Amino acid sequence: MSARDPRIDALCGLLAPPMRLVGENIRWTMDERLAHYDCPGVGVAVIENGELAWAEGFGVIEKGRPAKVVADTLFSGASISKPIAAAMALILVERGVFDLDTDVNRYLKSWRLPDNEHTKGSPVTLRWLLSHTAGTTGHGFGGVAPGTALPTVLDILEGRPPAVTPPVRVDKRPGLSTRYSGGGTMIVQLMLEEASGKPFADLARELVFEPLGMTRATFVNPLLEALRANAAVGHENGQTIPGKWVCVPPLAAGGIWTTATDYARFMIACRDAFLGRPGALFGPALAGQMMTPQGGGAFGLGWEIMDTGASKRFTHGGSNSGYQCETQCLLEPGDGAVVLTNAESGLIFYWEVFTAVGRAHVWEGFMPAPKTVRPIPPEDLVRYTGDYDIVSGVEMPEMKVWAEDGALVTHIQGMRGGPNRPLMDAAGRLFNRARPSETEIVYGPDGRAAELVVRMFGDVEIMRMRRRN
């Protein structure tokens, strides 16, 4: 990586929406899109053929300040913490400390997950926790305000002050459906700390960061003063967040600080384990389960798994106050990228960066093929409008669909990004140009949409909604 990779400069002129249209050739520049989204900076690391190809920073660490984002600038990684927590757990499974299919209450000492009618005859296991199929509550947690007391793991699990979220409980039968649960990941954190007798941040350094040469990554929150000079400041609505650097006490669920380079090293290590390479974090048998969807959902053990065959990929995103990030890697060819941003708007922007990476590296199939739009006649909009209960995927109650100015508008209350205006493709699926997903419509006997099924790469179901009215 001594010489500058020419594809870095090429990428800077190839940004485009992840859902492109047939016949268009959009080529935005990096500077244009950073300005468009009011996103101060972004860190990018590219993996090619299972190796780190290059890493680079673009933009600035803080809006209105001159310090540049560089390859080793730290970002809050939010939920990309979860695959690292999963890897730590699998290392202890390999050592015989845990079993994937044993009731987790057999390992917990200072706290137990309360049993109820949902767990009777179907206990929560480490497998279900790592694959978001345990039926546990607690979608996410977010950061804490500067000067606020920091909740402990037990505070978070019990929902007691200074934690501000409800207690983590089971309200669905484990193993039957997927629902993303940071609360479940916090149970894993407690298991790891109690089994090792070490704080989570120290154990992560010992089991993952030091063996992989992840020299900048840390789970220490608040971020250490010594690391702040080259750490991206978080931004929301064009302003720096209070305290500048988010503090996230639920470490396993969302507390990592990492560079794009360091996280790419971790992704490479997971793939190396899958391939059975010497010196891997754990053996290929466990890595194979890590990369295989569990319980009929989209998640393996820690990673979200999309598509099959040569297009199969492992992925995870992250969302904290002031920061948005995404990671993608094709399992077979070993091609992928890590994109970390320091603005709420990065939630949309990072997909444009992934599109540019795929174009610069000429990776066929890395992003969806261009689509043809099928206009929805105004008189047909009523077939889709209404309130839909979210029955799997995320712990959000509903999605609302309405018509406005002759087009559909959708919105899930509590989800970042605000309302969307989907289009319909030639196959009759809805899609949003800003995100590489599409929505299958299941029609009822009355000709109206009865269910909406959100799918991503390879038609993998990531969310299902059912009409309520």
Coordinates of C-alpha atoms in Angstrom, one line a residue:
M1 CA 0.0 0.0 0.0
S2 CA 3.0 2.3 -0.4
A3 CA 2.0 3.8 -3.8
R4 CA -1.3 5.5 -4.1
D5 CA -3.8 3.2 -5.8
P6 CA -5.0 5.0 -9.0
R7 CA -8.5 3.6 -8.4
I8 CA -8.8 6.0 -5.4
D9 CA -8.9 9.0 -7.8
A10 CA -11.1 7.1 -10.2
L11 CA -13.6 6.4 -7.4
C12 CA -13.9 10.1 -6.6
G13 CA -15.7 10.7 -9.9
L14 CA -17.9 7.6 -10.0
L15 CA -20.4 8.1 -7.2
A16 CA -24.1 7.3 -8.1
P17 CA -27.3 6.1 -6.5
P18 CA -27.1 2.4 -5.6
M19 CA -30.3 1.8 -7.5
R20 CA -29.5 3.1 -11.0
L21 CA -31.9 3.3 -13.9
V22 CA -31.4 1.8 -17.3
G23 CA -29.8 4.3 -19.7
E24 CA -28.4 6.7 -17.2
N25 CA -24.8 7.4 -16.5
I26 CA -24.6 9.4 -13.3
R27 CA -21.0 10.3 -12.2
W28 CA -20.9 12.5 -9.2
T29 CA -17.7 13.5 -7.5
M30 CA -16.8 12.8 -3.9
D31 CA -16.6 16.5 -3.0
E32 CA -20.0 17.1 -4.6
R33 CA -21.7 14.4 -2.6
L34 CA -20.0 15.3 0.7
A35 CA -21.4 18.8 0.2
H36 CA -24.8 17.6 -1.0
Y37 CA -25.3 15.6 2.2
D38 CA -23.5 18.1 4.5
C39 CA -21.4 15.1 5.6
P40 CA -18.0 16.4 6.7
G41 CA -16.0 13.3 6.1
V42 CA -15.8 9.6 5.2
G43 CA -13.2 6.8 5.7
V44 CA -13.0 4.1 3.1
A45 CA -11.1 0.8 3.1
V46 CA -11.3 -1.6 0.1
I47 CA -10.8 -5.4 0.3
E48 CA -9.9 -7.1 -3.0
N49 CA -9.1 -10.8 -3.4
G50 CA -9.3 -11.2 0.4
E51 CA -6.6 -8.6 1.0
L52 CA -6.5 -4.9 2.0
A53 CA -6.2 -3.1 -1.4
W54 CA -6.2 0.5 -0.2
A55 CA -7.6 2.8 2.5
E56 CA -8.2 6.5 2.3
G57 CA -10.0 9.4 4.0
F58 CA -12.0 12.1 2.3
G59 CA -13.3 15.4 3.7
V60 CA -12.7 16.7 7.2
I61 CA -12.8 15.5 10.8
E62 CA -15.1 18.3 11.9
K63 CA -17.2 20.8 9.9
G64 CA -15.6 24.2 9.6
R65 CA -12.2 22.9 10.7
P66 CA -9.2 22.1 8.5
A67 CA -8.1 18.7 9.9
K68 CA -8.5 16.1 7.2
V69 CA -9.9 12.6 7.5
V70 CA -7.1 10.2 6.7
A71 CA -6.8 6.4 6.4
D72 CA -6.3 5.9 10.1
T73 CA -9.0 8.4 11.4
L74 CA -11.3 6.8 14.0
F75 CA -15.1 6.8 13.6
S76 CA -17.8 5.5 15.9
G77 CA -18.7 2.2 14.3
A78 CA -22.0 1.7 16.2
S79 CA -23.6 -1.7 15.4
I80 CA -20.6 -3.0 13.4
S81 CA -19.5 -3.8 17.0
K82 CA -21.9 -6.8 16.9
P83 CA -19.9 -9.1 14.6
I84 CA -16.8 -8.5 16.7
A85 CA -18.8 -9.5 19.8
A86 CA -19.9 -12.6 17.9
A87 CA -16.3 -13.4 17.0
M88 CA -15.3 -13.1 20.6
A89 CA -18.1 -15.5 21.6
L90 CA -17.1 -18.0 18.9
I91 CA -13.5 -18.0 20.1
L92 CA -14.8 -19.1 23.5
V93 CA -17.0 -21.7 21.9
E94 CA -13.9 -23.1 20.2
R95 CA -12.2 -23.2 23.5
G96 CA -15.1 -25.1 25.1
V97 CA -16.2 -22.3 27.4
F98 CA -19.6 -21.9 25.7
D99 CA -21.9 -24.1 23.6
L100 CA -24.0 -22.5 20.9
D101 CA -27.1 -24.5 21.7
T102 CA -27.2 -24.4 25.5
D103 CA -29.5 -22.2 27.6
V104 CA -27.6 -19.0 28.2
N105 CA -28.9 -18.9 31.8
R106 CA -26.5 -21.7 32.5
Y107 CA -23.6 -19.3 31.9
L108 CA -25.0 -16.2 33.4
K109 CA -24.1 -15.5 37.1
S110 CA -25.0 -12.0 38.3
W111 CA -28.2 -11.7 36.2
R112 CA -30.6 -14.2 34.5
L113 CA -32.8 -13.7 31.5
P114 CA -36.3 -14.2 33.0
D115 CA -38.1 -17.3 31.7
N116 CA -41.7 -16.9 30.6
E117 CA -44.3 -18.6 28.3
H118 CA -42.1 -17.9 25.3
T119 CA -39.0 -19.6 26.6
K120 CA -40.8 -22.7 28.0
G121 CA -39.4 -25.6 26.1
S122 CA -37.4 -23.3 23.9
P123 CA -34.7 -21.6 25.9
V124 CA -32.6 -18.7 24.6
T125 CA -29.2 -19.9 23.3
L126 CA -26.0 -18.2 22.1
R127 CA -26.9 -19.2 18.6
W128 CA -30.2 -17.4 18.7
L129 CA -28.7 -14.3 20.4
L130 CA -25.9 -14.0 17.7
S131 CA -28.4 -14.4 14.9
H132 CA -31.1 -12.1 16.2
T133 CA -33.6 -14.9 16.5
A134 CA -33.8 -15.1 20.3
G135 CA -37.0 -13.1 20.6
T136 CA -35.2 -10.6 22.8
T137 CA -36.3 -7.0 23.0
G138 CA -34.2 -3.8 22.7
H139 CA -33.5 -2.8 19.1
G140 CA -30.8 -0.2 19.9
F141 CA -29.5 2.1 22.6
G142 CA -27.7 5.1 21.3
G143 CA -25.2 7.3 23.1
V144 CA -25.4 9.2 26.4
A145 CA -25.2 13.0 26.9
P146 CA -21.9 14.5 28.1
G147 CA -21.7 14.5 31.8
T148 CA -24.3 11.8 32.2
A149 CA -23.7 8.8 34.5
L150 CA -22.9 5.7 32.4
P151 CA -25.1 2.7 32.8
T152 CA -23.5 -0.7 33.5
V153 CA -24.3 -3.9 31.6
L154 CA -26.7 -4.9 34.4
D155 CA -28.3 -1.4 34.3
I156 CA -29.0 -1.8 30.6
L157 CA -30.3 -5.4 30.9
E158 CA -32.6 -4.5 33.8
G159 CA -33.6 -1.1 32.3
R160 CA -32.8 0.7 35.5
P161 CA -31.3 4.2 35.9
P162 CA -29.1 5.6 34.6
A163 CA -30.1 3.4 31.6
V164 CA -33.0 5.0 29.7
T165 CA -34.3 2.0 27.8
P166 CA -36.7 -0.8 29.0
P167 CA -35.4 -4.0 30.4
V168 CA -34.3 -6.8 28.0
R169 CA -36.8 -9.5 27.9
V170 CA -38.1 -12.3 25.6
D171 CA -41.5 -11.5 24.0
K172 CA -41.4 -14.0 21.1
R173 CA -40.6 -17.7 20.9
P174 CA -36.9 -18.1 20.3
G175 CA -35.7 -19.5 17.0
L176 CA -38.8 -18.9 15.0
S177 CA -38.3 -15.4 13.5
T178 CA -35.7 -12.7 13.1
R179 CA -35.9 -9.4 14.9
Y180 CA -32.8 -7.3 15.3
S181 CA -31.9 -7.0 19.0
G182 CA -29.1 -5.0 20.5
G183 CA -30.5 -6.2 23.8
G184 CA -29.6 -9.7 22.9
T185 CA -26.1 -8.7 22.1
M186 CA -25.8 -7.1 25.6
I187 CA -26.6 -10.5 27.1
V188 CA -23.6 -11.8 25.1
Q189 CA -21.4 -9.1 26.5
L190 CA -22.3 -10.1 30.0
M191 CA -21.6 -13.8 29.2
L192 CA -18.1 -12.8 27.9
E193 CA -17.2 -10.6 30.8
E194 CA -18.3 -13.2 33.4
A195 CA -16.7 -16.1 31.7
S196 CA -13.4 -14.3 31.3
G197 CA -13.4 -12.2 34.4
K198 CA -12.3 -9.2 32.2
P199 CA -13.9 -6.0 31.0
F200 CA -15.3 -6.3 27.5
A201 CA -13.0 -3.7 26.1
D202 CA -9.9 -5.5 27.5
L203 CA -11.2 -8.9 26.2
A204 CA -11.8 -7.5 22.7
R205 CA -8.2 -6.2 22.6
E206 CA -6.9 -9.6 23.8
L207 CA -8.9 -11.8 21.5
V208 CA -9.4 -9.8 18.4
F209 CA -7.6 -6.4 18.1
E210 CA -4.1 -7.4 19.1
P211 CA -4.0 -10.7 17.1
L212 CA -5.2 -9.0 14.0
G213 CA -3.1 -5.8 14.2
M214 CA -6.1 -3.6 14.7
T215 CA -3.9 -1.0 16.4
R216 CA -6.4 1.9 16.5
A217 CA -9.6 0.1 17.3
T218 CA -11.0 0.3 20.9
F219 CA -14.2 -0.3 22.8
V220 CA -13.2 2.2 25.5
N221 CA -16.0 4.8 26.0
P222 CA -15.9 7.8 26.5
L223 CA -13.2 7.9 23.8
L224 CA -9.8 8.5 25.3
E225 CA -8.5 12.1 25.1
A226 CA -5.3 10.8 23.5
L227 CA -7.2 9.5 20.5
R228 CA -9.5 12.5 19.9
A229 CA -7.1 14.5 17.7
N230 CA -7.6 12.0 14.8
A231 CA -11.2 10.9 15.6
A232 CA -14.1 12.1 13.5
V233 CA -16.5 14.4 15.3
G234 CA -20.2 13.4 14.9
H235 CA -22.7 15.6 13.1
E236 CA -26.5 15.8 13.0
N237 CA -28.6 18.3 11.0
G238 CA -25.4 20.0 10.0
Q239 CA -24.2 20.6 13.5
T240 CA -21.7 18.9 15.7
I241 CA -23.3 16.6 18.3
P242 CA -23.1 17.5 22.0
G243 CA -19.7 16.5 23.3
K244 CA -18.4 16.0 19.7
W245 CA -17.6 12.3 20.1
V246 CA -20.5 10.1 20.9
C247 CA -20.3 7.9 24.1
V248 CA -21.9 4.5 23.9
P249 CA -21.9 2.5 27.1
P250 CA -23.6 -0.7 25.5
L251 CA -20.2 -1.7 24.1
A252 CA -21.0 -5.0 22.4
A253 CA -24.1 -3.6 20.8
G254 CA -22.6 -0.3 19.5
G255 CA -19.5 1.0 21.3
I256 CA -16.6 0.4 18.9
W257 CA -14.3 3.1 17.7
T258 CA -12.4 2.0 14.6
T259 CA -10.7 3.0 11.4
A260 CA -11.9 1.7 8.1
T261 CA -8.5 -0.1 7.8
D262 CA -8.8 -1.9 11.1
Y263 CA -12.3 -3.0 10.4
A264 CA -11.3 -4.3 7.0
R265 CA -8.7 -6.4 8.7
F266 CA -11.4 -7.9 10.9
M267 CA -13.6 -8.7 7.9
I268 CA -10.6 -10.3 6.1
A269 CA -9.9 -12.4 9.3
C270 CA -13.5 -13.7 9.3
R271 CA -13.2 -14.8 5.7
D272 CA -9.8 -16.4 6.4
A273 CA -11.5 -18.4 9.2
F274 CA -14.2 -19.5 6.8
L275 CA -11.5 -20.7 4.3
G276 CA -9.7 -22.6 7.1
R277 CA -6.5 -20.6 6.8
P278 CA -3.7 -21.1 9.4
G279 CA -3.8 -18.8 12.4
A280 CA -7.4 -17.8 12.0
L281 CA -9.5 -16.6 14.9
F282 CA -11.4 -19.9 15.0
G283 CA -11.9 -23.0 12.8
P284 CA -13.8 -23.3 9.6
A285 CA -16.6 -25.3 11.2
L286 CA -17.6 -22.4 13.4
A287 CA -16.8 -19.8 10.7
G288 CA -19.1 -21.7 8.3
Q289 CA -22.0 -21.3 10.8
M290 CA -21.0 -17.7 11.2
M291 CA -21.5 -17.3 7.4
T292 CA -24.8 -19.3 7.2
P293 CA -28.2 -17.8 7.9
Q294 CA -29.7 -19.2 11.1
G295 CA -33.3 -19.8 12.1
G296 CA -34.7 -19.0 8.7
G297 CA -33.6 -15.4 8.8
A298 CA -30.9 -13.3 7.2
F299 CA -28.4 -13.3 10.0
G300 CA -25.6 -15.8 10.5
L301 CA -23.7 -15.6 13.7
G302 CA -23.0 -11.9 14.0
W303 CA -23.0 -11.1 10.3
E304 CA -26.0 -10.5 8.0
I305 CA -25.7 -12.9 5.1
M306 CA -27.0 -12.0 1.6
D307 CA -27.3 -13.9 -1.6
T308 CA -25.7 -17.3 -2.5
G309 CA -22.9 -18.7 -4.6
A310 CA -20.4 -16.3 -6.0
S311 CA -22.6 -13.4 -5.0
K312 CA -22.9 -14.4 -1.3
R313 CA -21.8 -11.6 1.0
F314 CA -21.4 -10.9 4.6
T315 CA -22.4 -7.4 5.8
H316 CA -23.3 -5.2 8.7
G317 CA -24.2 -1.6 9.2
G318 CA -24.0 0.8 12.1
S319 CA -25.9 3.9 13.3
N320 CA -25.0 6.1 16.2
S321 CA -25.8 9.7 16.9
G322 CA -23.7 11.6 14.4
Y323 CA -22.3 8.6 12.7
Q324 CA -23.4 6.1 10.0
C325 CA -21.4 3.2 8.5
E326 CA -21.8 0.1 6.4
T327 CA -19.6 -2.9 5.5
Q328 CA -19.9 -5.4 2.6
C329 CA -17.7 -8.3 1.5
L330 CA -18.3 -10.9 -1.1
L331 CA -17.4 -14.2 0.5
E332 CA -16.1 -16.2 -2.5
P333 CA -14.0 -13.6 -4.4
G334 CA -13.1 -11.6 -1.2
D335 CA -14.1 -8.2 -2.6
G336 CA -15.7 -5.6 -0.5
A337 CA -15.4 -2.3 1.4
V338 CA -15.8 -0.5 4.7
V339 CA -17.4 2.9 4.6
L340 CA -17.5 5.1 7.8
T341 CA -19.1 8.5 7.9
N342 CA -19.4 11.2 10.6
A343 CA -22.9 12.5 9.8
E344 CA -26.5 11.3 10.1
S345 CA -26.9 11.8 6.3
G346 CA -24.2 9.1 5.8
L347 CA -27.0 6.6 6.0
I348 CA -27.8 7.5 2.4
F349 CA -24.4 8.7 1.3
Y350 CA -22.4 5.6 2.0
W351 CA -24.4 3.6 -0.6
E352 CA -23.2 6.0 -3.2
V353 CA -19.6 5.3 -2.1
F354 CA -20.2 1.6 -2.4
T355 CA -21.5 2.1 -5.9
A356 CA -18.3 4.0 -6.8
V357 CA -16.1 1.3 -5.3
G358 CA -17.8 -1.3 -7.5
R359 CA -17.4 0.8 -10.6
A360 CA -13.8 1.8 -9.9
H361 CA -12.8 -1.9 -9.3
V362 CA -15.1 -3.2 -12.1
W363 CA -16.8 -5.7 -9.8
E364 CA -19.7 -7.2 -11.7
G365 CA -22.7 -7.8 -9.5
F366 CA -21.3 -5.9 -6.5
M367 CA -24.3 -3.5 -6.6
P368 CA -27.8 -4.1 -8.1
A369 CA -28.3 -4.0 -11.9
P370 CA -30.0 -0.9 -13.3
K371 CA -33.8 -0.9 -13.2
T372 CA -36.6 0.2 -15.5
V373 CA -39.3 2.3 -13.9
R374 CA -43.0 1.3 -14.3
P375 CA -45.2 4.3 -13.5
I376 CA -48.0 3.6 -11.0
P377 CA -51.3 5.0 -12.3
P378 CA -52.8 7.5 -9.8
E379 CA -55.9 5.5 -9.5
D380 CA -53.9 2.5 -8.3
L381 CA -52.1 4.2 -5.4
V382 CA -55.0 3.3 -3.1
R383 CA -54.0 -0.4 -3.5
Y384 CA -50.9 0.3 -1.5
T385 CA -51.8 3.0 1.0
G386 CA -52.6 2.1 4.6
D387 CA -50.9 1.1 7.9
Y388 CA -48.8 -2.0 8.0
D389 CA -47.7 -3.9 11.1
I390 CA -44.0 -4.9 11.1
V391 CA -44.0 -8.6 11.9
S392 CA -40.3 -9.4 11.4
G393 CA -37.0 -7.6 10.9
V394 CA -36.9 -4.7 13.3
E395 CA -38.5 -3.8 16.7
M396 CA -40.6 -1.0 15.2
P397 CA -44.4 -1.1 15.4
E398 CA -45.6 -0.1 11.9
M399 CA -45.0 1.5 8.5
K400 CA -47.4 4.0 7.1
V401 CA -48.0 4.3 3.3
W402 CA -49.8 7.2 1.8
A403 CA -50.2 9.1 -1.5
E404 CA -48.9 12.6 -2.0
D405 CA -48.6 14.6 -5.2
G406 CA -49.5 11.5 -7.3
A407 CA -46.8 9.3 -5.7
L408 CA -46.4 6.8 -2.8
V409 CA -44.7 7.9 0.4
T410 CA -43.6 5.4 3.1
H411 CA -42.4 6.0 6.6
I412 CA -41.4 3.9 9.6
Q413 CA -41.6 6.0 12.8
G414 CA -38.3 5.8 14.7
M415 CA -36.2 4.8 11.7
R416 CA -33.5 7.2 10.6
G417 CA -33.8 8.8 7.1
G418 CA -37.3 10.1 7.2
P419 CA -40.1 9.3 4.7
N420 CA -39.3 7.7 1.3
R421 CA -40.8 8.0 -2.1
P422 CA -40.5 4.5 -3.7
L423 CA -40.7 3.8 -7.4
M424 CA -42.0 0.6 -9.0
D425 CA -39.8 -1.5 -11.3
A426 CA -40.7 -3.5 -14.4
A427 CA -41.3 -6.6 -12.2
G428 CA -43.8 -4.8 -10.0
R429 CA -41.5 -4.3 -7.0
L430 CA -41.1 -1.1 -5.1
F431 CA -37.6 0.4 -4.7
N432 CA -36.0 3.4 -3.3
R433 CA -33.0 4.7 -5.3
A434 CA -31.1 5.6 -2.2
R435 CA -30.8 2.1 -0.9
P436 CA -30.1 -1.3 -2.6
S437 CA -33.3 -3.0 -1.5
E438 CA -36.6 -3.7 -3.1
T439 CA -40.1 -4.5 -1.8
E440 CA -42.1 -7.5 -3.0
I441 CA -45.8 -6.9 -2.9
V442 CA -48.1 -9.8 -1.8
Y443 CA -51.6 -9.0 -3.0
G444 CA -54.8 -10.0 -1.1
P445 CA -58.1 -11.2 -2.7
D446 CA -59.3 -7.6 -2.9
G447 CA -56.4 -6.7 -5.2
R448 CA -54.8 -4.5 -2.5
A449 CA -51.3 -5.1 -1.0
A450 CA -51.7 -7.5 1.9
E451 CA -48.0 -7.8 2.8
L452 CA -44.8 -5.9 1.9
V453 CA -41.6 -8.0 2.0
V454 CA -38.4 -6.0 1.9
R455 CA -35.5 -7.9 0.2
M456 CA -31.9 -7.1 -0.4
F457 CA -29.0 -8.7 -2.4
G458 CA -30.1 -12.1 -3.7
D459 CA -33.7 -11.7 -2.7
V460 CA -32.9 -12.1 1.0
E461 CA -35.8 -11.1 3.2
I462 CA -34.9 -8.5 5.8
M463 CA -38.3 -7.2 6.8
R464 CA -42.0 -8.2 6.5
M465 CA -45.0 -6.0 7.0
R466 CA -48.7 -7.0 7.1
R467 CA -51.6 -4.7 6.3
R468 CA -53.6 -3.6 9.3
N469 CA -56.1 -1.4 7.5

